[in-house]
Short mmCIF file of C-alpha atoms and ligand atoms in Angstrom, two decimals:
data_model
loop_
_atom_site.label_atom_id
_atom_site.label_comp_id
_atom_site.label_asym_id
_atom_site.label_seq_id
_atom_site.Cartn_x
_atom_site.Cartn_y
_atom_site.Cartn_z
CA UNK S 1041 146.24 120.35 72.82
CA UNK S 1042 146.46 122.15 69.61
CA UNK S 1043 147.36 121.11 66.06
CA UNK S 1044 151.01 122.05 66.36
CA UNK S 1045 151.50 119.77 69.27
CA UNK S 1046 151.17 116.93 66.85
CA UNK S 1047 154.20 118.00 64.76
CA UNK S 1048 157.18 115.76 65.88
CA UNK S 1049 160.15 117.84 66.74
CA UNK S 1050 162.94 115.21 66.56
CA UNK S 1051 162.72 111.86 64.87
CA UNK S 1052 165.60 109.42 64.59
CA UNK S 1053 165.02 107.51 61.48
CA UNK S 1054 167.45 104.82 62.18
CA UNK S 1055 165.14 101.94 61.26
CA UNK S 1056 165.86 100.40 57.76
CA UNK S 1057 162.62 98.33 57.78
CA UNK S 1058 159.96 97.02 59.94
CA UNK S 1059 156.30 95.65 60.25
CA UNK S 1060 153.44 96.89 62.23
CA UNK S 1061 149.88 95.71 62.47
CA UNK S 1062 146.77 96.81 64.17
CA UNK S 1063 143.06 95.82 64.22
CA UNK S 1064 140.77 98.68 64.74
CA UNK S 1065 136.98 98.54 65.17
CA UNK S 1066 134.00 100.43 63.69
CA UNK S 1067 131.79 102.53 66.10
CA UNK S 1068 128.28 103.58 66.28
CA UNK S 1069 127.31 107.10 67.33
CA UNK S 1070 124.70 107.65 69.91
CA UNK S 1071 124.88 111.39 69.55
CA UNK S 1072 125.42 112.04 65.81
CA UNK S 1073 128.04 114.17 64.06
CA UNK S 1074 126.48 115.64 60.97
CA UNK S 1075 128.00 118.86 59.63
CA UNK S 1076 131.55 119.90 59.64
CA UNK S 1077 133.97 122.74 59.11
CA UNK S 1078 137.33 122.61 57.30
CA UNK S 1079 139.66 119.64 58.14
CA UNK S 1080 136.79 117.48 59.56
CA UNK S 1081 136.29 119.86 62.49
CA UNK S 1082 132.81 118.82 63.69
CA UNK S 1083 130.06 121.30 63.90
CA UNK S 1084 128.80 119.63 67.05
CA UNK S 1085 130.05 117.13 69.60
CA UNK S 1086 129.27 113.39 69.35
CA UNK S 1087 129.56 110.38 71.35
CA UNK S 1088 129.66 106.67 70.22
CA UNK S 1089 129.85 103.03 71.38
CA UNK S 1090 132.93 101.50 70.13
CA UNK S 1091 132.16 98.12 68.38
CA UNK S 1092 133.92 94.85 68.49
CA UNK S 1093 133.19 92.46 65.72
CA UNK S 1094 133.23 94.92 62.74
CA UNK S 1095 136.82 95.69 62.30
CA UNK S 1096 139.71 96.32 59.84
CA UNK S 1097 143.15 94.72 60.22
CA UNK S 1098 146.02 96.57 58.54
CA UNK S 1099 149.65 95.64 58.29
CA UNK S 1100 152.32 97.94 57.01
CA UNK S 1101 155.80 96.61 55.98
CA UNK S 1102 158.04 99.63 55.65
CA UNK S 1103 161.58 99.86 53.90
CA UNK S 1104 163.76 103.04 54.09
CA UNK S 1105 164.35 104.65 50.84
CA UNK S 1106 167.89 105.77 49.86
CA UNK S 1107 166.76 109.44 49.95
CA UNK S 1108 163.72 111.46 50.76
CA UNK S 1109 161.19 111.14 48.00
CA UNK S 1110 159.15 113.91 46.36
CA UNK S 1111 156.00 111.76 46.44
CA UNK S 1112 154.48 109.04 48.45
CA UNK S 1113 155.72 105.57 47.69
CA UNK S 1114 153.24 102.75 48.63
CA UNK S 1115 151.47 99.55 47.49
CA UNK S 1116 148.07 98.72 48.65
CA UNK S 1117 146.44 95.26 48.95
CA UNK S 1118 142.96 94.68 50.06
CA UNK S 1119 142.05 91.14 51.13
CA UNK S 1120 145.23 89.87 49.54
CA UNK S 1121 144.92 91.53 46.22
CA UNK S 1122 146.36 94.76 44.76
CA UNK S 1123 143.75 97.56 44.91
CA UNK S 1124 144.67 100.50 42.69
CA UNK S 1125 141.26 102.16 43.07
CA UNK S 1126 141.78 102.68 47.00
CA UNK S 1127 145.12 104.45 46.43
CA UNK S 1128 143.85 107.97 45.67
CA UNK S 1129 141.99 108.09 48.98
CA UNK S 1130 145.19 106.98 50.85
CA UNK S 1131 147.26 109.64 48.84
CA UNK S 1132 144.77 112.29 49.85
CA UNK S 1133 145.17 111.13 53.48
CA UNK S 1134 148.96 111.24 53.32
CA UNK S 1135 148.84 114.64 51.92
CA UNK S 1136 146.73 115.80 54.85
CA UNK S 1137 148.98 114.33 57.47
CA UNK S 1138 152.42 114.92 55.88
CA UNK S 1139 153.11 117.93 58.23
CA UNK S 1140 152.52 115.61 61.28
CA UNK S 1141 154.21 112.68 59.84
CA UNK S 1142 157.13 113.98 57.89
CA UNK S 1143 158.96 110.49 57.71
CA UNK S 1144 156.35 109.32 55.17
CA UNK S 1145 158.41 110.58 52.34
CA UNK S 1146 161.47 108.59 53.75
CA UNK S 1147 159.91 105.08 53.47
CA UNK S 1148 158.33 102.81 50.95
CA UNK S 1149 155.14 101.26 52.55
CA UNK S 1150 153.43 98.00 51.67
CA UNK S 1151 149.97 98.29 53.08
CA UNK S 1152 147.77 95.14 53.55
CA UNK S 1153 144.25 95.58 54.82
CA UNK S 1154 141.17 93.46 55.32
CA UNK S 1155 137.76 93.79 56.88
CA UNK S 1156 135.74 91.36 59.08
CA UNK S 1157 132.55 92.51 57.43
CA UNK S 1158 131.77 92.17 53.66
CA UNK S 1159 132.91 95.18 51.71
CA UNK S 1160 129.48 95.66 49.99
CA UNK S 1161 127.51 95.32 53.28
CA UNK S 1162 126.67 98.98 53.40
CA UNK S 1163 128.73 99.21 56.67
CA UNK S 1164 131.11 102.05 56.29
CA UNK S 1165 134.60 100.82 56.52
CA UNK S 1166 136.20 104.29 56.81
CA UNK S 1167 136.05 104.52 60.60
CA UNK S 1168 137.82 101.12 61.08
CA UNK S 1169 140.07 101.35 57.92
CA UNK S 1170 141.30 104.90 58.63
CA UNK S 1171 141.92 104.23 62.30
CA UNK S 1172 143.83 101.07 61.66
CA UNK S 1173 145.95 102.90 59.18
CA UNK S 1174 146.60 105.89 61.44
CA UNK S 1175 147.62 103.49 64.29
CA UNK S 1176 150.15 101.64 62.24
CA UNK S 1177 151.67 104.93 61.20
CA UNK S 1178 151.72 106.04 64.90
CA UNK S 1179 153.46 102.77 65.75
CA UNK S 1180 156.13 103.64 63.11
CA UNK S 1181 156.53 107.13 64.70
CA UNK S 1182 156.76 105.56 68.10
CA UNK S 1183 159.87 103.46 66.88
CA UNK S 1184 161.64 106.78 65.83
CA UNK S 1185 161.13 108.59 69.04
CA UNK S 1186 162.03 108.06 72.64
CA UNK S 1187 159.47 108.20 75.58
CA UNK S 1188 156.08 108.75 73.68
CA UNK S 1189 153.39 108.46 76.35
CA UNK S 1190 150.45 106.19 75.61
CA UNK S 1191 148.15 109.27 76.03
CA UNK S 1192 149.99 111.08 73.31
CA UNK S 1193 150.02 107.99 71.13
CA UNK S 1194 146.16 107.61 71.41
CA UNK S 1195 145.45 111.25 71.01
CA UNK S 1196 147.63 111.66 67.83
CA UNK S 1197 146.28 108.38 66.45
CA UNK S 1198 142.74 109.76 66.89
CA UNK S 1199 143.84 113.19 65.51
CA UNK S 1200 145.26 111.54 62.30
CA UNK S 1201 142.17 109.24 61.92
CA UNK S 1202 140.01 112.31 62.01
CA UNK S 1203 141.87 113.77 59.02
CA UNK S 1204 141.10 110.53 57.16
CA UNK S 1205 137.40 110.39 58.13
CA UNK S 1206 135.74 112.34 60.96
CA UNK S 1207 134.13 109.59 62.80
CA UNK S 1208 137.19 107.37 62.60
CA UNK S 1209 138.71 109.44 65.45
CA UNK S 1210 136.23 107.54 67.77
CA UNK S 1211 137.57 104.12 67.02
CA UNK S 1212 140.88 104.16 68.92
CA UNK S 1213 139.48 103.65 72.39
CA UNK S 1214 136.39 102.03 73.96
CA UNK S 1215 133.88 101.36 75.17
CA UNK S 1216 132.53 105.00 74.79
CA UNK S 1217 134.36 107.81 73.01
CA UNK S 1218 133.47 111.41 72.98
CA UNK S 1219 134.55 113.86 70.23
CA UNK S 1220 134.01 117.62 69.81
CA UNK S 1221 134.32 120.49 71.99
CA UNK S 1222 131.51 120.90 74.57
CA UNK S 1223 131.02 122.58 77.93
CA UNK S 1224 129.67 119.31 79.26
CA UNK S 1225 133.01 117.56 78.96
CA UNK S 1226 135.98 119.44 80.27
CA UNK S 1227 138.77 117.70 78.39
CA UNK S 1228 136.81 117.42 75.06
CA UNK S 1229 138.36 118.69 71.77
CA UNK S 1230 137.47 119.19 68.17
CA UNK S 1231 140.82 117.66 67.11
CA UNK S 1232 140.47 114.11 68.52
CA UNK S 1233 138.26 111.81 70.42
CA UNK S 1234 138.63 110.99 74.16
CA UNK S 1235 137.66 107.92 76.24
CA UNK S 1236 134.35 108.97 77.95
CA UNK S 1237 135.66 110.36 81.23
CA UNK S 1238 132.74 109.78 83.49
CA UNK S 1239 131.37 106.72 85.22
CA UNK S 1240 129.27 104.28 83.25
CA UNK S 1241 126.46 102.22 84.75
CA UNK S 1242 126.88 98.43 84.51
CA UNK S 1243 123.57 98.12 82.37
CA UNK S 1244 125.75 99.30 79.47
CA UNK S 1245 128.44 96.64 79.89
CA UNK S 1246 128.47 94.21 76.99
CA UNK S 1247 125.65 96.18 75.35
CA UNK S 1248 124.53 94.56 72.13
CA UNK S 1249 124.38 95.98 68.58
CA UNK S 1250 122.78 93.72 66.08
CA UNK S 1251 123.22 95.39 62.68
CA UNK S 1252 120.45 94.56 60.18
CA UNK S 1253 121.76 94.82 56.65
CA UNK S 1254 118.63 96.34 54.96
CA UNK S 1255 120.34 97.58 51.81
CA UNK S 1256 123.80 96.79 50.69
CA UNK S 1257 123.81 98.95 47.70
CA UNK S 1258 126.07 102.10 47.07
CA UNK S 1259 124.61 105.09 48.93
CA UNK S 1260 122.94 107.60 46.65
CA UNK S 1261 124.54 110.47 48.69
CA UNK S 1262 127.88 110.11 50.32
CA UNK S 1263 128.35 111.38 53.89
CA UNK S 1264 130.89 113.98 52.57
CA UNK S 1265 128.11 115.51 50.36
CA UNK S 1266 125.64 115.17 53.38
CA UNK S 1267 127.86 116.93 55.81
CA UNK S 1268 128.29 119.79 53.19
CA UNK S 1269 124.51 120.20 52.81
CA UNK S 1270 124.39 121.35 56.53
CA UNK S 1271 126.05 124.60 55.40
CA UNK S 1272 123.12 126.96 55.00
CA UNK S 1273 120.68 124.36 56.10
CA UNK S 1274 117.77 126.15 57.72
CA UNK S 1275 117.72 124.01 60.87
CA UNK S 1276 121.48 123.77 61.23
CA UNK S 1277 122.04 126.05 64.20
CA UNK S 1278 119.26 124.52 66.29
CA UNK S 1279 120.48 121.02 65.31
CA UNK S 1280 124.04 121.69 66.52
CA UNK S 1281 122.66 123.18 69.81
CA UNK S 1282 120.44 120.15 70.22
CA UNK S 1283 123.24 117.74 69.77
CA UNK S 1284 125.27 119.44 72.50
CA UNK S 1285 122.15 119.50 74.83
CA UNK S 1286 121.60 115.80 74.19
CA UNK S 1287 125.35 115.10 74.92
CA UNK S 1288 124.73 116.90 78.36
CA UNK S 1289 121.63 114.67 78.98
CA UNK S 1290 123.26 111.41 77.86
CA UNK S 1291 126.15 111.86 80.18
CA UNK S 1292 123.78 111.76 83.20
CA UNK S 1293 121.85 108.88 81.57
CA UNK S 1294 125.04 106.74 81.01
CA UNK S 1295 126.00 107.39 84.64
CA UNK S 1296 122.61 106.57 86.25
CA UNK S 1297 121.61 103.75 83.90
CA UNK S 1298 118.28 105.43 83.12
CA UNK S 1299 117.74 103.12 80.10
CA UNK S 1300 114.37 104.49 79.20
CA UNK S 1301 115.81 108.09 78.88
CA UNK S 1302 118.83 106.46 76.99
CA UNK S 1303 116.46 104.99 74.34
CA UNK S 1304 114.57 108.27 73.83
CA UNK S 1305 117.78 110.13 73.30
CA UNK S 1306 119.36 107.56 70.94
CA UNK S 1307 116.23 107.05 68.78
CA UNK S 1308 115.55 110.93 68.54
CA UNK S 1309 119.23 111.38 67.51
CA UNK S 1310 118.86 108.81 64.69
CA UNK S 1311 115.63 110.21 63.35
CA UNK S 1312 116.98 113.75 63.69
CA UNK S 1313 120.04 112.83 61.63
CA UNK S 1314 117.64 111.55 58.92
CA UNK S 1315 115.45 114.53 59.19
CA UNK S 1316 118.45 116.72 58.40
CA UNK S 1317 118.98 114.76 55.32
CA UNK S 1318 115.24 115.03 54.35
CA UNK S 1319 115.22 118.81 54.81
CA UNK S 1320 118.54 119.47 52.98
CA UNK S 1321 118.69 121.38 49.79
CA UNK S 1322 118.74 119.28 47.68
CA UNK S 1323 116.85 116.77 49.97
CA UNK S 1324 117.42 113.06 49.96
CA UNK S 1325 116.25 109.92 51.85
CA UNK S 1326 118.68 107.12 52.96
CA UNK S 1327 116.09 105.04 54.76
CA UNK S 1328 114.30 102.36 52.80
CA UNK S 1329 110.83 100.92 53.32
CA UNK S 1330 112.23 98.08 55.37
CA UNK S 1331 114.11 100.53 57.55
CA UNK S 1332 110.78 101.85 58.65
CA UNK S 1333 109.19 98.38 59.03
CA UNK S 1334 111.89 97.36 61.29
CA UNK S 1335 111.58 100.53 63.44
CA UNK S 1336 107.88 100.01 63.79
CA UNK S 1337 108.32 96.31 64.74
CA UNK S 1338 110.87 97.38 67.39
CA UNK S 1339 108.42 99.86 68.96
CA UNK S 1340 105.53 97.24 68.81
CA UNK S 1341 107.71 94.59 70.45
CA UNK S 1342 108.94 96.96 73.14
CA UNK S 1343 105.41 97.93 74.12
CA UNK S 1344 104.51 94.32 74.68
CA UNK S 1345 107.63 92.63 75.90
CA UNK S 1346 108.86 94.84 78.78
CA UNK S 1347 112.32 94.94 77.10
CA UNK S 1348 114.64 97.84 76.39
CA UNK S 1349 115.55 97.43 72.89
CA UNK S 1350 115.98 100.48 70.69
CA UNK S 1351 117.53 101.38 67.35
CA UNK S 1352 119.85 103.87 65.86
CA UNK S 1353 120.88 104.48 62.15
CA UNK S 1354 124.02 105.82 60.48
CA UNK S 1355 124.10 107.49 57.19
CA UNK S 1356 122.39 104.62 55.32
CA UNK S 1357 119.39 102.24 55.42
CA UNK S 1358 120.78 99.63 57.77
CA UNK S 1359 119.47 99.49 61.30
CA UNK S 1360 121.61 99.05 64.48
CA UNK S 1361 119.44 97.30 67.17
CA UNK S 1362 120.76 98.12 70.58
CA UNK S 1363 119.86 96.22 73.85
CA UNK S 1364 121.33 95.32 77.19
CA UNK S 1365 123.10 91.98 77.91
CA UNK S 1366 120.55 90.67 80.39
CA UNK S 1367 117.74 90.88 77.70
CA UNK S 1368 119.82 89.21 74.89
CA UNK S 1369 117.86 86.04 74.62
CA UNK S 1370 114.40 87.56 74.56
CA UNK S 1371 115.45 90.15 72.07
CA UNK S 1372 117.62 88.09 69.79
CA UNK S 1373 114.73 85.57 69.29
CA UNK S 1374 112.59 88.55 68.39
CA UNK S 1375 115.18 89.78 65.92
CA UNK S 1376 115.55 86.45 64.29
CA UNK S 1377 111.82 85.89 63.92
CA UNK S 1378 110.44 89.36 63.19
CA UNK S 1379 113.38 91.59 61.87
CA UNK S 1380 115.72 89.36 59.91
CA UNK S 1381 112.97 88.85 57.12
CA UNK S 1382 113.41 92.64 56.39
CA UNK S 1383 117.10 92.20 55.69
CA UNK S 1384 118.57 91.84 52.30
CA UNK S 1385 119.33 88.21 51.79
CA UNK S 1386 118.62 87.75 55.55
CA UNK S 1387 121.86 89.20 56.36
CA UNK S 1388 122.83 90.76 59.74
CA UNK S 1389 125.92 91.12 62.03
CA UNK S 1390 125.92 90.37 65.73
CA UNK S 1391 128.18 92.96 67.42
CA UNK S 1392 128.72 94.31 70.85
CA UNK S 1393 130.41 97.16 72.64
CA UNK S 1394 134.12 96.81 72.37
CA UNK S 1395 137.48 98.17 73.96
CA UNK S 1396 139.11 99.77 71.06
CA UNK S 1397 141.94 99.10 68.76
CA UNK S 1398 144.42 96.36 69.29
CA UNK S 1399 148.08 95.96 68.46
CA UNK S 1400 148.69 92.63 66.58
CA UNK S 1401 152.39 92.52 65.25
CA UNK S 1402 155.28 94.80 65.78
CA UNK S 1403 158.68 94.06 64.34
CA UNK S 1404 160.86 97.14 64.20
O1 PMV U 2663 132.97 110.06 59.40
P1 PMV U 2663 131.92 110.48 58.35
O2 PMV U 2663 132.28 111.64 57.57
O3 PMV U 2663 131.61 109.23 57.55
O4 PMV U 2663 130.47 110.84 59.08
C1 PMV U 2663 129.72 109.92 59.95
C2 PMV U 2663 128.31 110.48 60.12
C3 PMV U 2663 127.46 109.53 60.78
O5 PMV U 2663 127.89 108.21 60.80
C4 PMV U 2663 126.13 109.76 60.16
C5 PMV U 2663 127.34 110.02 62.27
C6 PMV U 2663 128.42 109.73 63.33
O6 PMV U 2663 128.66 110.47 64.19
O7 PMV U 2663 129.07 108.72 63.12
#
């Protein structure tokens, strides 16, 4: 599909008001997206586990205006309270998607949103937040059209989410989502994420992700700036090729259940992401001393315990500890005893691979 396929041709705006609500999860990349072209087109393909516990719930109440407005009309409530400071980001998003959602100027929206994880946890809320919002808008669009297929709904929800925040396009479906054009995945696209189209070995069923909150402070460098620094980065071209090669490798690994190879690819991807940051101009470091202490403790434990626990990182200091369901008791005891002491205020979140976004309330 191409961009223009997402411009609706005939909408019947016969609904005066309605309510839509979605819960959408966060996701954690195994192959990392780092570097982009205009409009959040990724410089390399990526793949992620969809999460379950870390999610955003968004409800939109919409009322038809008397006539088409010249500007967006909406209120925003975060955890029950008006949140003026979030509004510019939403306005920017609406401006980016107006071509694809022309009805946005015909309705007044009341947007209520909340997260399951603490706002200041250092867990990015943009993936779950932008995808939950995009899904609500798609549900509105569905009520204005006849015969929208579920495939089109998901693709366009992912397409819109991407325009809000790149990695958000991987939060619509689960348990694994691939995004970005690659010869290894025939139906892949730079415009939206797709459910992983190949077989997945049962060892990855109910895979665990315990997120260790190492540093809950504001990041020194935002991911927008970080992505930008890949322009002119001396290692960029090789990195983009490496990500694609790793995607090819991980497809085979996910199918065969070769967990040792899985751990190698995933950890290498995490460290490569941070190496790109450390070799940007200007360079920066998002890991903290406790991030490294946790990584070393995981490696030591793995040597001696015959388990298959590994780590990944997103653009921050927190560590995602990944392990299979059948090793959960042994690994979780280790996490509590040896890793939680490195967390800020001992905080961590137990999450698991999830199935994607869920519709909660529709009244149209
Ligand atoms: O979606 P963004 O622009 O916040 O970028 C996310 C980048 C990483 O989390 C570091 C990697 C990824 O693929 O999710």
